[in-house]
Amino acid sequence: MESISILAWDVRGAASVEFKRIFRDLIRQHEPNVVLLTKTQVGGQKARQIISNLGYSKYHTVEPMGYAGGLWVLWNENQISLRMIEDTFQEIHASVDVNGSPIALVSFVYGSPSRHRRKILWENLVNLSTVHNLPWLVGGDFNEILSPDEKWGVVDAWNSDHSLSNALTILKDKVISWNKYSLGNIFVKKKTLLKRLNGIGHALNARPSPQLAILEQNLSNQYREILLMEEELWASKARLG
């Protein structure tokens, strides 16, 4: 078994073309052998079709309730062995196995915005802690949000066609004058944006605020545009080379 490298992402819908583009970019950067996707909002055959194109040999899913929730755990069985123990709407528990014997417990969590449901989640975790003595990794998002207005502005961050259209118009004008300097600028800006988004994500989890949510939305839109520019620039290089 290799060391565990886990990528957790709150995707807010896994059926879009943008999801696939961003997923590929995150996998290229971080090379995780386990991926947790939360709030996928996709289930059934549609979910299986999407997962089959993501490049992971094994998966376990929790169905969404209507358009709410949805958990996917993906992993490559030639790199790591996960054995599913149980799941609920908010959690997936698995053991990391070597030669059929568990050496650690992993819990993948996406806490409901509902305080009542989060209480159930915590009760489940407490109960689980009493029945094993393995090393235990708990990861994901406990979603400690107190009121809906604290999420104002975030829901539409990955669903607006307006910024995508603007980005494509800008790209059409700029691709002709592509050069090595501009490509380098994209890589630097993308790295900076990812660091800022990661920092804001931690800050929002610790203490949600409308101002940070708005900033996260703006940075998310910039990140989408950078990915589009990067793809177009590489395509331009291929055509010219």
PDB file of C-alpha atoms in Angstrom:
ATOM      1  CA  MET A   1       0.000   0.000   0.000  1.00  0.00           C
ATOM      2  CA  GLU A   2       1.196   3.485  -0.853  1.00  0.00           C
ATOM      3  CA  SER A   3       0.760   6.438   1.470  1.00  0.00           C
ATOM      4  CA  ILE A   4      -2.725   7.935   1.437  1.00  0.00           C
ATOM      5  CA  SER A   5      -3.197  11.139  -0.532  1.00  0.00           C
ATOM      6  CA  ILE A   6      -6.787  12.399  -0.280  1.00  0.00           C
ATOM      7  CA  LEU A   7      -8.363  15.202  -2.292  1.00  0.00           C
ATOM      8  CA  ALA A   8     -11.686  16.532  -0.913  1.00  0.00           C
ATOM      9  CA  TRP A   9     -13.802  18.844  -3.062  1.00  0.00           C
ATOM     10  CA  ASP A  10     -17.297  20.284  -2.529  1.00  0.00           C
ATOM     11  CA  VAL A  11     -18.290  20.237  -6.195  1.00  0.00           C
ATOM     12  CA  ARG A  12     -21.843  21.684  -5.964  1.00  0.00           C
ATOM     13  CA  GLY A  13     -22.976  19.576  -8.913  1.00  0.00           C
ATOM     14  CA  ALA A  14     -20.992  16.968 -10.858  1.00  0.00           C
ATOM     15  CA  ALA A  15     -22.969  16.882 -14.101  1.00  0.00           C
ATOM     16  CA  SER A  16     -21.457  19.932 -15.794  1.00  0.00           C
ATOM     17  CA  VAL A  17     -18.654  20.149 -18.339  1.00  0.00           C
ATOM     18  CA  GLU A  18     -16.896  22.558 -15.980  1.00  0.00           C
ATOM     19  CA  PHE A  19     -16.801  19.885 -13.262  1.00  0.00           C
ATOM     20  CA  LYS A  20     -14.858  17.535 -15.537  1.00  0.00           C
ATOM     21  CA  ARG A  21     -12.426  20.262 -16.577  1.00  0.00           C
ATOM     22  CA  ILE A  22     -11.686  21.343 -13.008  1.00  0.00           C
ATOM     23  CA  PHE A  23     -11.517  17.729 -11.773  1.00  0.00           C
ATOM     24  CA  ARG A  24      -8.863  16.870 -14.368  1.00  0.00           C
ATOM     25  CA  ASP A  25      -6.834  19.928 -13.410  1.00  0.00           C
ATOM     26  CA  LEU A  26      -6.960  19.135  -9.673  1.00  0.00           C
ATOM     27  CA  ILE A  27      -5.932  15.516 -10.288  1.00  0.00           C
ATOM     28  CA  ARG A  28      -2.991  16.630 -12.444  1.00  0.00           C
ATOM     29  CA  GLN A  29      -1.797  18.978  -9.712  1.00  0.00           C
ATOM     30  CA  HIS A  30      -2.254  16.816  -6.614  1.00  0.00           C
ATOM     31  CA  GLU A  31      -2.212  13.196  -7.905  1.00  0.00           C
ATOM     32  CA  PRO A  32      -4.427  11.833  -5.093  1.00  0.00           C
ATOM     33  CA  ASN A  33      -5.066   8.112  -4.782  1.00  0.00           C
ATOM     34  CA  VAL A  34      -8.352   8.791  -2.956  1.00  0.00           C
ATOM     35  CA  VAL A  35     -10.896  11.468  -3.904  1.00  0.00           C
ATOM     36  CA  LEU A  36     -13.893  12.648  -1.865  1.00  0.00           C
ATOM     37  CA  LEU A  37     -16.527  14.585  -3.816  1.00  0.00           C
ATOM     38  CA  THR A  38     -19.350  16.147  -1.831  1.00  0.00           C
ATOM     39  CA  LYS A  39     -22.661  17.684  -2.872  1.00  0.00           C
ATOM     40  CA  THR A  40     -22.499  15.905  -6.236  1.00  0.00           C
ATOM     41  CA  GLN A  41     -26.277  16.275  -6.717  1.00  0.00           C
ATOM     42  CA  VAL A  42     -26.164  13.310  -9.121  1.00  0.00           C
ATOM     43  CA  GLY A  43     -27.135   9.706  -8.509  1.00  0.00           C
ATOM     44  CA  GLY A  44     -28.048   6.445 -10.190  1.00  0.00           C
ATOM     45  CA  GLN A  45     -26.945   5.582 -13.713  1.00  0.00           C
ATOM     46  CA  LYS A  46     -25.981   9.186 -14.470  1.00  0.00           C
ATOM     47  CA  ALA A  47     -23.499   9.153 -11.573  1.00  0.00           C
ATOM     48  CA  ARG A  48     -22.015   5.847 -12.727  1.00  0.00           C
ATOM     49  CA  GLN A  49     -21.539   7.194 -16.255  1.00  0.00           C
ATOM     50  CA  ILE A  50     -19.700  10.274 -14.982  1.00  0.00           C
ATOM     51  CA  ILE A  51     -17.521   8.272 -12.581  1.00  0.00           C
ATOM     52  CA  SER A  52     -16.529   5.816 -15.322  1.00  0.00           C
ATOM     53  CA  ASN A  53     -14.739   8.673 -17.114  1.00  0.00           C
ATOM     54  CA  LEU A  54     -12.858  10.058 -14.107  1.00  0.00           C
ATOM     55  CA  GLY A  55      -9.929   7.628 -14.190  1.00  0.00           C
ATOM     56  CA  TYR A  56     -10.429   5.733 -10.923  1.00  0.00           C
ATOM     57  CA  SER A  57     -10.929   1.973 -10.793  1.00  0.00           C
ATOM     58  CA  LYS A  58     -13.118   1.789  -7.667  1.00  0.00           C
ATOM     59  CA  TYR A  59     -15.811   3.977  -6.172  1.00  0.00           C
ATOM     60  CA  HIS A  60     -18.512   4.150  -3.514  1.00  0.00           C
ATOM     61  CA  THR A  61     -21.416   6.570  -3.641  1.00  0.00           C
ATOM     62  CA  VAL A  62     -24.175   7.865  -1.398  1.00  0.00           C
ATOM     63  CA  GLU A  63     -27.256   8.920  -3.332  1.00  0.00           C
ATOM     64  CA  PRO A  64     -28.418  12.544  -3.058  1.00  0.00           C
ATOM     65  CA  MET A  65     -31.836  13.361  -1.641  1.00  0.00           C
ATOM     66  CA  GLY A  66     -33.433  14.975  -4.654  1.00  0.00           C
ATOM     67  CA  TYR A  67     -30.918  17.643  -5.647  1.00  0.00           C
ATOM     68  CA  ALA A  68     -29.346  17.860  -2.189  1.00  0.00           C
ATOM     69  CA  GLY A  69     -26.191  16.104  -1.076  1.00  0.00           C
ATOM     70  CA  GLY A  70     -24.517  13.159  -2.729  1.00  0.00           C
ATOM     71  CA  LEU A  71     -21.115  11.723  -1.732  1.00  0.00           C
ATOM     72  CA  TRP A  72     -18.590   9.969  -3.973  1.00  0.00           C
ATOM     73  CA  VAL A  73     -15.376   8.305  -2.845  1.00  0.00           C
ATOM     74  CA  LEU A  74     -13.037   7.268  -5.672  1.00  0.00           C
ATOM     75  CA  TRP A  75      -9.793   5.321  -5.415  1.00  0.00           C
ATOM     76  CA  ASN A  76      -7.370   3.198  -7.423  1.00  0.00           C
ATOM     77  CA  GLU A  77      -7.215  -0.356  -6.131  1.00  0.00           C
ATOM     78  CA  ASN A  78      -3.670  -0.844  -7.438  1.00  0.00           C
ATOM     79  CA  GLN A  79      -2.510   1.961  -5.113  1.00  0.00           C
ATOM     80  CA  ILE A  80      -4.663   1.569  -2.020  1.00  0.00           C
ATOM     81  CA  SER A  81      -7.213  -0.845  -0.557  1.00  0.00           C
ATOM     82  CA  LEU A  82     -10.389   0.588   0.966  1.00  0.00           C
ATOM     83  CA  ARG A  83     -13.119  -1.586   2.469  1.00  0.00           C
ATOM     84  CA  MET A  84     -16.435   0.144   2.987  1.00  0.00           C
ATOM     85  CA  ILE A  85     -17.937  -0.292   6.464  1.00  0.00           C
ATOM     86  CA  GLU A  86     -21.092   1.830   6.422  1.00  0.00           C
ATOM     87  CA  ASP A  87     -22.550   5.047   5.100  1.00  0.00           C
ATOM     88  CA  THR A  88     -25.318   7.555   5.720  1.00  0.00           C
ATOM     89  CA  PHE A  89     -26.503  10.681   3.934  1.00  0.00           C
ATOM     90  CA  GLN A  90     -23.642  12.636   5.584  1.00  0.00           C
ATOM     91  CA  GLU A  91     -20.795  10.153   5.914  1.00  0.00           C
ATOM     92  CA  ILE A  92     -18.895   7.197   4.500  1.00  0.00           C
ATOM     93  CA  HIS A  93     -16.723   5.048   6.751  1.00  0.00           C
ATOM     94  CA  ALA A  94     -14.044   2.720   5.395  1.00  0.00           C
ATOM     95  CA  SER A  95     -11.032   0.791   6.595  1.00  0.00           C
ATOM     96  CA  VAL A  96      -7.637   1.018   4.930  1.00  0.00           C
ATOM     97  CA  ASP A  97      -6.668  -2.617   4.481  1.00  0.00           C
ATOM     98  CA  VAL A  98      -3.343  -4.372   3.941  1.00  0.00           C
ATOM     99  CA  ASN A  99      -3.506  -8.068   3.069  1.00  0.00           C
ATOM    100  CA  GLY A 100      -7.135  -8.104   4.182  1.00  0.00           C
ATOM    101  CA  SER A 101      -6.476  -6.646   7.637  1.00  0.00           C
ATOM    102  CA  PRO A 102      -7.512  -3.075   8.568  1.00  0.00           C
ATOM    103  CA  ILE A 103      -4.699  -0.786   9.700  1.00  0.00           C
ATOM    104  CA  ALA A 104      -6.640   2.477   9.875  1.00  0.00           C
ATOM    105  CA  LEU A 105     -10.145   3.892   9.694  1.00  0.00           C
ATOM    106  CA  VAL A 106     -11.125   6.714   7.336  1.00  0.00           C
ATOM    107  CA  SER A 107     -14.351   8.720   7.619  1.00  0.00           C
ATOM    108  CA  PHE A 108     -15.442  10.920   4.720  1.00  0.00           C
ATOM    109  CA  VAL A 109     -17.858  13.593   5.917  1.00  0.00           C
ATOM    110  CA  TYR A 110     -20.145  16.228   4.497  1.00  0.00           C
ATOM    111  CA  GLY A 111     -22.223  17.710   7.300  1.00  0.00           C
ATOM    112  CA  SER A 112     -25.738  18.855   6.508  1.00  0.00           C
ATOM    113  CA  PRO A 113     -26.521  22.579   6.890  1.00  0.00           C
ATOM    114  CA  SER A 114     -29.368  21.360   9.118  1.00  0.00           C
ATOM    115  CA  ARG A 115     -28.290  21.554  12.750  1.00  0.00           C
ATOM    116  CA  HIS A 116     -30.495  18.561  13.602  1.00  0.00           C
ATOM    117  CA  ARG A 117     -28.855  16.382  10.955  1.00  0.00           C
ATOM    118  CA  ARG A 118     -25.388  17.538  11.991  1.00  0.00           C
ATOM    119  CA  LYS A 119     -26.195  16.449  15.535  1.00  0.00           C
ATOM    120  CA  ILE A 120     -26.945  12.972  14.181  1.00  0.00           C
ATOM    121  CA  LEU A 121     -23.614  13.019  12.341  1.00  0.00           C
ATOM    122  CA  TRP A 122     -21.732  13.826  15.543  1.00  0.00           C
ATOM    123  CA  GLU A 123     -23.595  11.100  17.408  1.00  0.00           C
ATOM    124  CA  ASN A 124     -22.620   8.588  14.720  1.00  0.00           C
ATOM    125  CA  LEU A 125     -18.971   9.616  14.958  1.00  0.00           C
ATOM    126  CA  VAL A 126     -18.995   9.357  18.739  1.00  0.00           C
ATOM    127  CA  ASN A 127     -20.554   5.896  18.552  1.00  0.00           C
ATOM    128  CA  LEU A 128     -17.988   4.783  15.995  1.00  0.00           C
ATOM    129  CA  SER A 129     -15.150   5.996  18.201  1.00  0.00           C
ATOM    130  CA  THR A 130     -16.231   3.578  20.932  1.00  0.00           C
ATOM    131  CA  VAL A 131     -16.059   0.416  18.823  1.00  0.00           C
ATOM    132  CA  HIS A 132     -12.547   0.558  17.361  1.00  0.00           C
ATOM    133  CA  ASN A 133      -9.012   1.403  18.447  1.00  0.00           C
ATOM    134  CA  LEU A 134      -7.460   1.946  15.024  1.00  0.00           C
ATOM    135  CA  PRO A 135      -5.776   5.158  13.883  1.00  0.00           C
ATOM    136  CA  TRP A 136      -8.634   7.296  12.559  1.00  0.00           C
ATOM    137  CA  LEU A 137      -8.677   9.972   9.871  1.00  0.00           C
ATOM    138  CA  VAL A 138     -11.795  12.132   9.549  1.00  0.00           C
ATOM    139  CA  GLY A 139     -11.923  14.433   6.541  1.00  0.00           C
ATOM    140  CA  GLY A 140     -14.388  16.500   4.562  1.00  0.00           C
ATOM    141  CA  ASP A 141     -16.610  19.437   5.466  1.00  0.00           C
ATOM    142  CA  PHE A 142     -18.607  19.651   8.688  1.00  0.00           C
ATOM    143  CA  ASN A 143     -20.520  22.609   7.224  1.00  0.00           C
ATOM    144  CA  GLU A 144     -20.822  24.670  10.378  1.00  0.00           C
ATOM    145  CA  ILE A 145     -23.035  27.332   8.804  1.00  0.00           C
ATOM    146  CA  LEU A 146     -25.537  29.051  11.058  1.00  0.00           C
ATOM    147  CA  SER A 147     -27.912  30.654   8.574  1.00  0.00           C
ATOM    148  CA  PRO A 148     -28.561  30.591   4.798  1.00  0.00           C
ATOM    149  CA  ASP A 149     -27.529  34.235   4.285  1.00  0.00           C
ATOM    150  CA  GLU A 150     -23.962  33.298   5.259  1.00  0.00           C
ATOM    151  CA  LYS A 151     -23.771  31.395   1.962  1.00  0.00           C
ATOM    152  CA  TRP A 152     -25.062  34.334  -0.055  1.00  0.00           C
ATOM    153  CA  GLY A 153     -23.438  34.609  -3.444  1.00  0.00           C
ATOM    154  CA  VAL A 154     -21.669  31.241  -3.391  1.00  0.00           C
ATOM    155  CA  VAL A 155     -24.320  28.999  -4.922  1.00  0.00           C
ATOM    156  CA  ASP A 156     -24.028  30.569  -8.367  1.00  0.00           C
ATOM    157  CA  ALA A 157     -20.235  30.619  -8.403  1.00  0.00           C
ATOM    158  CA  TRP A 158     -19.832  27.581 -10.645  1.00  0.00           C
ATOM    159  CA  ASN A 159     -23.066  27.911 -12.619  1.00  0.00           C
ATOM    160  CA  SER A 160     -22.879  31.258 -14.373  1.00  0.00           C
ATOM    161  CA  ASP A 161     -22.561  31.129 -18.156  1.00  0.00           C
ATOM    162  CA  HIS A 162     -21.933  34.868 -18.273  1.00  0.00           C
ATOM    163  CA  SER A 163     -18.311  34.759 -17.074  1.00  0.00           C
ATOM    164  CA  LEU A 164     -17.582  31.756 -19.301  1.00  0.00           C
ATOM    165  CA  SER A 165     -18.823  33.658 -22.338  1.00  0.00           C
ATOM    166  CA  ASN A 166     -16.688  36.659 -21.414  1.00  0.00           C
ATOM    167  CA  ALA A 167     -13.645  34.462 -20.910  1.00  0.00           C
ATOM    168  CA  LEU A 168     -14.071  32.828 -24.330  1.00  0.00           C
ATOM    169  CA  THR A 169     -14.392  36.241 -26.000  1.00  0.00           C
ATOM    170  CA  ILE A 170     -11.203  37.427 -24.303  1.00  0.00           C
ATOM    171  CA  LEU A 171      -9.397  34.242 -25.285  1.00  0.00           C
ATOM    172  CA  LYS A 172     -10.326  34.603 -28.942  1.00  0.00           C
ATOM    173  CA  ASP A 173      -8.611  38.006 -29.027  1.00  0.00           C
ATOM    174  CA  LYS A 174      -5.551  36.991 -27.006  1.00  0.00           C
ATOM    175  CA  VAL A 175      -4.681  33.571 -28.401  1.00  0.00           C
ATOM    176  CA  ILE A 176      -3.271  35.096 -31.580  1.00  0.00           C
ATOM    177  CA  SER A 177      -0.613  36.937 -29.555  1.00  0.00           C
ATOM    178  CA  TRP A 178       0.237  33.948 -27.364  1.00  0.00           C
ATOM    179  CA  ASN A 179       3.827  33.730 -26.135  1.00  0.00           C
ATOM    180  CA  LYS A 180       5.898  32.024 -23.494  1.00  0.00           C
ATOM    181  CA  TYR A 181       5.524  34.923 -21.080  1.00  0.00           C
ATOM    182  CA  SER A 182       1.748  34.816 -21.080  1.00  0.00           C
ATOM    183  CA  LEU A 183       1.711  31.052 -20.504  1.00  0.00           C
ATOM    184  CA  GLY A 184       4.048  31.478 -17.536  1.00  0.00           C
ATOM    185  CA  ASN A 185       1.764  34.171 -16.144  1.00  0.00           C
ATOM    186  CA  ILE A 186      -1.189  31.776 -16.291  1.00  0.00           C
ATOM    187  CA  PHE A 187       0.643  29.105 -14.299  1.00  0.00           C
ATOM    188  CA  VAL A 188       1.692  31.611 -11.635  1.00  0.00           C
ATOM    189  CA  LYS A 189      -1.787  33.124 -11.385  1.00  0.00           C
ATOM    190  CA  LYS A 190      -3.445  29.702 -11.182  1.00  0.00           C
ATOM    191  CA  LYS A 191      -1.140  28.645  -8.363  1.00  0.00           C
ATOM    192  CA  THR A 192      -1.836  31.889  -6.495  1.00  0.00           C
ATOM    193  CA  LEU A 193      -5.602  31.540  -6.957  1.00  0.00           C
ATOM    194  CA  LEU A 194      -5.565  27.964  -5.643  1.00  0.00           C
ATOM    195  CA  LYS A 195      -3.658  29.047  -2.537  1.00  0.00           C
ATOM    196  CA  ARG A 196      -6.108  31.881  -1.895  1.00  0.00           C
ATOM    197  CA  LEU A 197      -9.153  29.650  -2.451  1.00  0.00           C
ATOM    198  CA  ASN A 198      -7.723  27.054  -0.098  1.00  0.00           C
ATOM    199  CA  GLY A 199      -7.103  29.693   2.562  1.00  0.00           C
ATOM    200  CA  ILE A 200     -10.587  31.164   2.190  1.00  0.00           C
ATOM    201  CA  GLY A 201     -12.098  27.677   2.379  1.00  0.00           C
ATOM    202  CA  HIS A 202     -10.395  27.079   5.729  1.00  0.00           C
ATOM    203  CA  ALA A 203     -11.473  30.513   6.958  1.00  0.00           C
ATOM    204  CA  LEU A 204     -15.106  29.930   5.945  1.00  0.00           C
ATOM    205  CA  ASN A 205     -15.142  26.582   7.719  1.00  0.00           C
ATOM    206  CA  ALA A 206     -13.764  28.182  10.867  1.00  0.00           C
ATOM    207  CA  ARG A 207     -15.907  31.321  10.792  1.00  0.00           C
ATOM    208  CA  PRO A 208     -18.375  31.874   7.920  1.00  0.00           C
ATOM    209  CA  SER A 209     -18.890  35.429   6.716  1.00  0.00           C
ATOM    210  CA  PRO A 210     -20.751  36.989   3.756  1.00  0.00           C
ATOM    211  CA  GLN A 211     -17.657  39.014   2.785  1.00  0.00           C
ATOM    212  CA  LEU A 212     -15.476  35.917   2.501  1.00  0.00           C
ATOM    213  CA  ALA A 213     -18.222  34.111   0.571  1.00  0.00           C
ATOM    214  CA  ILE A 214     -18.309  36.936  -1.998  1.00  0.00           C
ATOM    215  CA  LEU A 215     -14.509  36.878  -2.284  1.00  0.00           C
ATOM    216  CA  GLU A 216     -14.596  33.098  -2.750  1.00  0.00           C
ATOM    217  CA  GLN A 217     -17.114  33.524  -5.577  1.00  0.00           C
ATOM    218  CA  ASN A 218     -14.937  36.109  -7.345  1.00  0.00           C
ATOM    219  CA  LEU A 219     -11.808  33.974  -7.034  1.00  0.00           C
ATOM    220  CA  SER A 220     -13.706  30.889  -8.226  1.00  0.00           C
ATOM    221  CA  ASN A 221     -14.781  32.770 -11.351  1.00  0.00           C
ATOM    222  CA  GLN A 222     -11.172  33.840 -11.964  1.00  0.00           C
ATOM    223  CA  TYR A 223     -10.004  30.241 -11.546  1.00  0.00           C
ATOM    224  CA  ARG A 224     -12.527  29.046 -14.131  1.00  0.00           C
ATOM    225  CA  GLU A 225     -11.298  31.656 -16.596  1.00  0.00           C
ATOM    226  CA  ILE A 226      -7.661  30.706 -15.993  1.00  0.00           C
ATOM    227  CA  LEU A 227      -8.415  27.037 -16.739  1.00  0.00           C
ATOM    228  CA  LEU A 228     -10.102  27.993 -20.000  1.00  0.00           C
ATOM    229  CA  MET A 229      -7.169  30.210 -20.967  1.00  0.00           C
ATOM    230  CA  GLU A 230      -4.684  27.461 -20.160  1.00  0.00           C
ATOM    231  CA  GLU A 231      -6.546  24.931 -22.312  1.00  0.00           C
ATOM    232  CA  GLU A 232      -6.796  27.343 -25.217  1.00  0.00           C
ATOM    233  CA  LEU A 233      -3.142  28.334 -24.998  1.00  0.00           C
ATOM    234  CA  TRP A 234      -1.985  24.717 -25.053  1.00  0.00           C
ATOM    235  CA  ALA A 235      -4.280  24.079 -28.037  1.00  0.00           C
ATOM    236  CA  SER A 236      -2.808  27.121 -29.766  1.00  0.00           C
ATOM    237  CA  LYS A 237       0.724  25.888 -29.105  1.00  0.00           C
ATOM    238  CA  ALA A 238      -0.158  22.497 -30.595  1.00  0.00           C
ATOM    239  CA  ARG A 239      -1.588  24.119 -33.718  1.00  0.00           C
ATOM    240  CA  LEU A 240       1.432  26.376 -34.176  1.00  0.00           C
ATOM    241  CA  GLY A 241       4.011  23.684 -33.340  1.00  0.00           C
TER     242      GLY A 241
END
